[in-house]
Short mmCIF file of C-alpha atoms in Angstrom, two decimals:
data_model
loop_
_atom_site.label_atom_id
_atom_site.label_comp_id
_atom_site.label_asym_id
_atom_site.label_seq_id
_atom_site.Cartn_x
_atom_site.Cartn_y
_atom_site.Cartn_z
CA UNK A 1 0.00 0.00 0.00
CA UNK A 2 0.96 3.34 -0.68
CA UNK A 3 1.77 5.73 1.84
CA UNK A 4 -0.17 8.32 0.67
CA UNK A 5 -3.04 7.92 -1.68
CA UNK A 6 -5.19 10.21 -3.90
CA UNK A 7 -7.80 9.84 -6.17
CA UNK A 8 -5.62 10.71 -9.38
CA UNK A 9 -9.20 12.35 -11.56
CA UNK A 10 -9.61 14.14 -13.55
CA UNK A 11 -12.06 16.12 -11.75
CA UNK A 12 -13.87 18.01 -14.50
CA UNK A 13 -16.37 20.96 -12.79
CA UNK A 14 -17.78 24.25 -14.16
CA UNK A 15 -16.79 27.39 -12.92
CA UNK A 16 -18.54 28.02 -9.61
CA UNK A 17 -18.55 24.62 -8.34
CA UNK A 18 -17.78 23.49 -5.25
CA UNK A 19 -15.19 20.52 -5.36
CA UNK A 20 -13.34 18.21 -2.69
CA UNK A 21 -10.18 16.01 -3.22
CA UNK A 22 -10.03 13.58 -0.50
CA UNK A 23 -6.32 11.97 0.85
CA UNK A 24 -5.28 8.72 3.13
CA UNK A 25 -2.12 8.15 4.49
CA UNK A 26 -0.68 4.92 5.63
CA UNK A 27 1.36 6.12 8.90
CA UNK A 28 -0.26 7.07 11.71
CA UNK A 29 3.36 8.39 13.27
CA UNK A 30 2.42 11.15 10.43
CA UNK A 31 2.87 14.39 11.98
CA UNK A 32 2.74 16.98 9.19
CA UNK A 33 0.58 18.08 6.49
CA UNK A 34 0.06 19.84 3.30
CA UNK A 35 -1.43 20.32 0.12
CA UNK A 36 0.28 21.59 -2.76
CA UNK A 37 -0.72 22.51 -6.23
CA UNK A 38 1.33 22.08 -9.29
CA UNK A 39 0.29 23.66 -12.57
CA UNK A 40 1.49 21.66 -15.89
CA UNK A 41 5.31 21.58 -16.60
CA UNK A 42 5.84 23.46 -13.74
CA UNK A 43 7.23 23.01 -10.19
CA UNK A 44 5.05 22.36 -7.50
CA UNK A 45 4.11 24.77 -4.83
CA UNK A 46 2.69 24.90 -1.18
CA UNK A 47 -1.03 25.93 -1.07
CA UNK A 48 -1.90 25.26 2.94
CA UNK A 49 -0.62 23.71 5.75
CA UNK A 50 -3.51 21.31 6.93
CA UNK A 51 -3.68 21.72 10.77
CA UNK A 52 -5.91 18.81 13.12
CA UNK A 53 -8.76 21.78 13.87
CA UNK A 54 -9.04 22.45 10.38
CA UNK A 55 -8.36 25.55 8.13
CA UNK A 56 -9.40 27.85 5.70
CA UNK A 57 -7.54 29.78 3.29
CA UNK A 58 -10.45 32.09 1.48
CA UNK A 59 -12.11 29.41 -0.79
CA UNK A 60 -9.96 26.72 0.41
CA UNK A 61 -10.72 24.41 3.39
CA UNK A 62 -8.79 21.76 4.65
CA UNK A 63 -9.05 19.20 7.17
CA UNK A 64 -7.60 16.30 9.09
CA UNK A 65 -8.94 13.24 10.47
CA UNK A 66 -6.20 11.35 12.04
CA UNK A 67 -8.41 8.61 13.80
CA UNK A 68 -9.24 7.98 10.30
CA UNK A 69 -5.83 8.70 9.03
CA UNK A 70 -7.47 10.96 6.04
CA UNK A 71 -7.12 14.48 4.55
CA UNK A 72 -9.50 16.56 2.37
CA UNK A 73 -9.59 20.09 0.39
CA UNK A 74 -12.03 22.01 -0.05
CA UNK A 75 -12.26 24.68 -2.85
CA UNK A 76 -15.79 26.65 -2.91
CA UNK A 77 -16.67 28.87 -6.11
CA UNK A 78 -13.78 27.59 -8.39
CA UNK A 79 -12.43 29.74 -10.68
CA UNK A 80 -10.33 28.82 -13.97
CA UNK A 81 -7.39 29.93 -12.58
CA UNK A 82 -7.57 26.58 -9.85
CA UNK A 83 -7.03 24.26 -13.04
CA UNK A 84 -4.12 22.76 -11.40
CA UNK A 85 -3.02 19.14 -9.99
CA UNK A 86 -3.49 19.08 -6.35
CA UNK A 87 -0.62 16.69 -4.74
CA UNK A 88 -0.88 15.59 -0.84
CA UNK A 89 1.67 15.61 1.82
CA UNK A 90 2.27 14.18 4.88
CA UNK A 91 5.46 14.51 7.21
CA UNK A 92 7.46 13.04 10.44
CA UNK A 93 10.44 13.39 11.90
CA UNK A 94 13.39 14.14 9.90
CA UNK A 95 12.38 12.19 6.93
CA UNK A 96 11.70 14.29 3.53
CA UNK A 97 7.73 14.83 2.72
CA UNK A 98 6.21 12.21 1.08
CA UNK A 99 3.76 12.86 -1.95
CA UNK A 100 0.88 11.67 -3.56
CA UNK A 101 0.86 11.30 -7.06
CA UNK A 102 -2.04 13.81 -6.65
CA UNK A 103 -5.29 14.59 -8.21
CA UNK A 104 -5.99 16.69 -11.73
CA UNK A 105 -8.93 19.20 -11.43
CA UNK A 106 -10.03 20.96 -14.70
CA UNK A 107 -12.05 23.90 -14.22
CA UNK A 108 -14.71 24.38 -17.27
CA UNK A 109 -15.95 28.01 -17.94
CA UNK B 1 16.59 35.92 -2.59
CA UNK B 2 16.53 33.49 -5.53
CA UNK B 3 15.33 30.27 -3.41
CA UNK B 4 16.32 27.51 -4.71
CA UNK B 5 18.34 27.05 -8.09
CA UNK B 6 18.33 24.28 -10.67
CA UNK B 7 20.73 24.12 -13.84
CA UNK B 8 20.26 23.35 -16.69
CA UNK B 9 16.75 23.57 -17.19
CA UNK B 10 16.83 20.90 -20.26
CA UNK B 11 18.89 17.90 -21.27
CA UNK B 12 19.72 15.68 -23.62
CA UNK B 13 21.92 12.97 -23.34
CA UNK B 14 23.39 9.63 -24.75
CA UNK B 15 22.88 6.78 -23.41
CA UNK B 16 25.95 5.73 -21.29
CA UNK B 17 27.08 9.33 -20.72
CA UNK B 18 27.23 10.84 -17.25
CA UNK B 19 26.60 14.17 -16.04
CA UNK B 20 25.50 16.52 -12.81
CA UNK B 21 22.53 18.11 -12.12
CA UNK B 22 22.86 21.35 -10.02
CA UNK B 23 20.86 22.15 -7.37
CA UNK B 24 21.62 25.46 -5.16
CA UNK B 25 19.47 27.32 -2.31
CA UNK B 26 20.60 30.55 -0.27
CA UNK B 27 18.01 30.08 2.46
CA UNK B 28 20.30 28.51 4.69
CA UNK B 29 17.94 25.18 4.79
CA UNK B 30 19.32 22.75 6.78
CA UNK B 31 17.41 19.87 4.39
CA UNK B 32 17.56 19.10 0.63
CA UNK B 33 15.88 16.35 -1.52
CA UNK B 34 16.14 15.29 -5.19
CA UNK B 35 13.02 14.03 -6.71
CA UNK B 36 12.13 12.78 -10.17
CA UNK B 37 8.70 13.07 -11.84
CA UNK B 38 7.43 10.90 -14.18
CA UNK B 39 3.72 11.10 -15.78
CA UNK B 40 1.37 8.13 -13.64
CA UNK B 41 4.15 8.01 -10.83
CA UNK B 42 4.09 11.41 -9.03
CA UNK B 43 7.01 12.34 -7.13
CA UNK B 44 8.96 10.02 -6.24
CA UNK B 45 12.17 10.53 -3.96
CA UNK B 46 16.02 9.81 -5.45
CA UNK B 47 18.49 10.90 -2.70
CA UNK B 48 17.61 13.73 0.35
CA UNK B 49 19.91 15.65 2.80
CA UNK B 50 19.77 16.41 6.15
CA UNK B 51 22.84 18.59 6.44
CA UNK B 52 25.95 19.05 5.10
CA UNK B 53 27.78 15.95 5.08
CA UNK B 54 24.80 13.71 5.24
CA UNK B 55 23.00 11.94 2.29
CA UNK B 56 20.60 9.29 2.58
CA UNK B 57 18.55 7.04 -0.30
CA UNK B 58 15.16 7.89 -0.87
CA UNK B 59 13.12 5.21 -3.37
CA UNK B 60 14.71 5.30 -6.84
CA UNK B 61 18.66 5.92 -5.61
CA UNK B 62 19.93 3.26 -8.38
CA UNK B 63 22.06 4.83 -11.03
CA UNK B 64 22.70 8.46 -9.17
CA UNK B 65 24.89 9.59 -6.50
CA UNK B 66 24.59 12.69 -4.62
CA UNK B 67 27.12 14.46 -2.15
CA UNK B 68 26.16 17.83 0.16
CA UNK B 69 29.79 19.46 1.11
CA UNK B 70 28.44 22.75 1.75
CA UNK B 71 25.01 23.88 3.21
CA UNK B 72 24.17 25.38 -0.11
CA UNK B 73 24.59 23.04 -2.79
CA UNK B 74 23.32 19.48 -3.29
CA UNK B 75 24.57 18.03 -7.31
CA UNK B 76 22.96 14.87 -8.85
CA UNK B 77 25.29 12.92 -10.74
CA UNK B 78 23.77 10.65 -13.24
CA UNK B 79 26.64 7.85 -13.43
CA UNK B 80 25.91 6.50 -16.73
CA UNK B 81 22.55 7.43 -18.20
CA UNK B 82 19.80 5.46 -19.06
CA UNK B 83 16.62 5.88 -21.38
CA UNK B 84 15.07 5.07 -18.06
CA UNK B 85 16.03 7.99 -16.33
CA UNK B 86 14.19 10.14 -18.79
CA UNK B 87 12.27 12.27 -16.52
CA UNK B 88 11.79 15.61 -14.62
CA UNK B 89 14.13 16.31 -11.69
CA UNK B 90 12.82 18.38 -9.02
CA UNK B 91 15.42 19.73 -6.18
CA UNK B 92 14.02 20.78 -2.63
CA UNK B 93 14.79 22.08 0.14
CA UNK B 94 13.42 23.28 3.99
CA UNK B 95 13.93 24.30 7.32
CA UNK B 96 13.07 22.14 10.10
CA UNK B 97 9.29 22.77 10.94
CA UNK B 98 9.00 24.21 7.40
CA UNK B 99 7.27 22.38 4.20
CA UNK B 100 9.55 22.37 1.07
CA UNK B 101 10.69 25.06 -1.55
CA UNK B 102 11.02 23.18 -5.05
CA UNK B 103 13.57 24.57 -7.82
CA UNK B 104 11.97 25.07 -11.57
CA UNK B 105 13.09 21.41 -12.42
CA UNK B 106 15.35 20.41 -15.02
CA UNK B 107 14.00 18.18 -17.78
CA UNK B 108 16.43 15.32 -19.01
CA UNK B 109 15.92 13.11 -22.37
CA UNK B 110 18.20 10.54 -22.38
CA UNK B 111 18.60 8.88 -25.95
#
């Protein structure tokens, strides 16, 4: 099993839409997490911190269920501009971040 | 503050011929990784510092070498290239506590 697993899409949703990617990770000794967004050919970059209470970042929301050792993101009203792959992160210790292959949304005007 | 630096952006080699990847960041991060990106596989780790003078193996270490002699730099060496290896490479790097800062990437053909 994967340590971290995504729902790869593509997620295909008009403009306006309300859309949520969903995450599990395999190691509850977890201790970080993150999503991060990479546009095509490009590198990827952070988008939020997930913390355990949960957090919003204007129209995103994330959240973290570690009893059920699973992470989601929110994004309300999506614009174009979100068209993006959406990768998820998880962290411990000293060891580097580990990815998952992450999940294509297409915004559709 | 440039972050972190990758040269050369693009690639092409032979098979069988070797070369390094550079990878430089002036944040002062303590830790630097080396991942390759392939379409289907996401990210998926080569090599990763956690200071100078340390290197460990991440997933996919066969047929690279890394070293980290100064804070600043972390090079990839491709040893003897492969049409496998045809991918994008991604350097990283962070301070403890602190999620990653990727380079641009560098994208290598090897033919």
């Amino acid at each position: 099993r994967k340590e971290v697993e995504q729902d790869p899409g593509p997620f295909n949703v008009p403009e306006g839409a309300t859309v949520a990617f969903n995450c599990t990770y395999s190691n509850s000794a977890s201790q970080s997490f993150f999503w991060y967004r990479q546009d095509c050919r490009k590198e990827p970059k952070l988008l939020m911190s997930v913390y355990s209470s949960g957090n919003e970042d204007g129209r995103f929301t994330a959240q973290l269920n570690r009893a059920s050792q699973y992470i989601s993101l929110l994004i309300r009203d999506s614009k174009l501009s979100d068209s993006a792959t959406y990768l998820c992160v998880v962290h411990r210790g000293n060891t580097p971040l580990v990815f998952g292959k992450g999940t294509r949304l297409s915004v559709i005007a | 503050n440039a972050g972190v630096t990758q040269t050369p952006k693009f690639q092409v080699l032979k098979t069988g011929q070797s070369m390094t990847l550079q990878c430089a960041q002036d944040m002062n991060h303590e830790y630097m990784s080396w991942y390759r990106q392939d379409p289907g596989m996401g990210l998926r780790l080569i090599h990763y510092s956690v200071g100078a003078g340390i290197t460990d193996q991440g997933e996919v270490p066969n047929g690279y070498n890394v070293s980290r002699s100064t804070t600043e730099d972390f090079p990839l060496r491709l040893l003897s290239a492969a049409p496998s290896q045809t991918s994008v490479y991604f350097c990283a790097s962070r301070q403890s506590g602190v999620s990653y800062t990727f380079g641009s990437g560098t994208r290598l053909t090897v033919v």
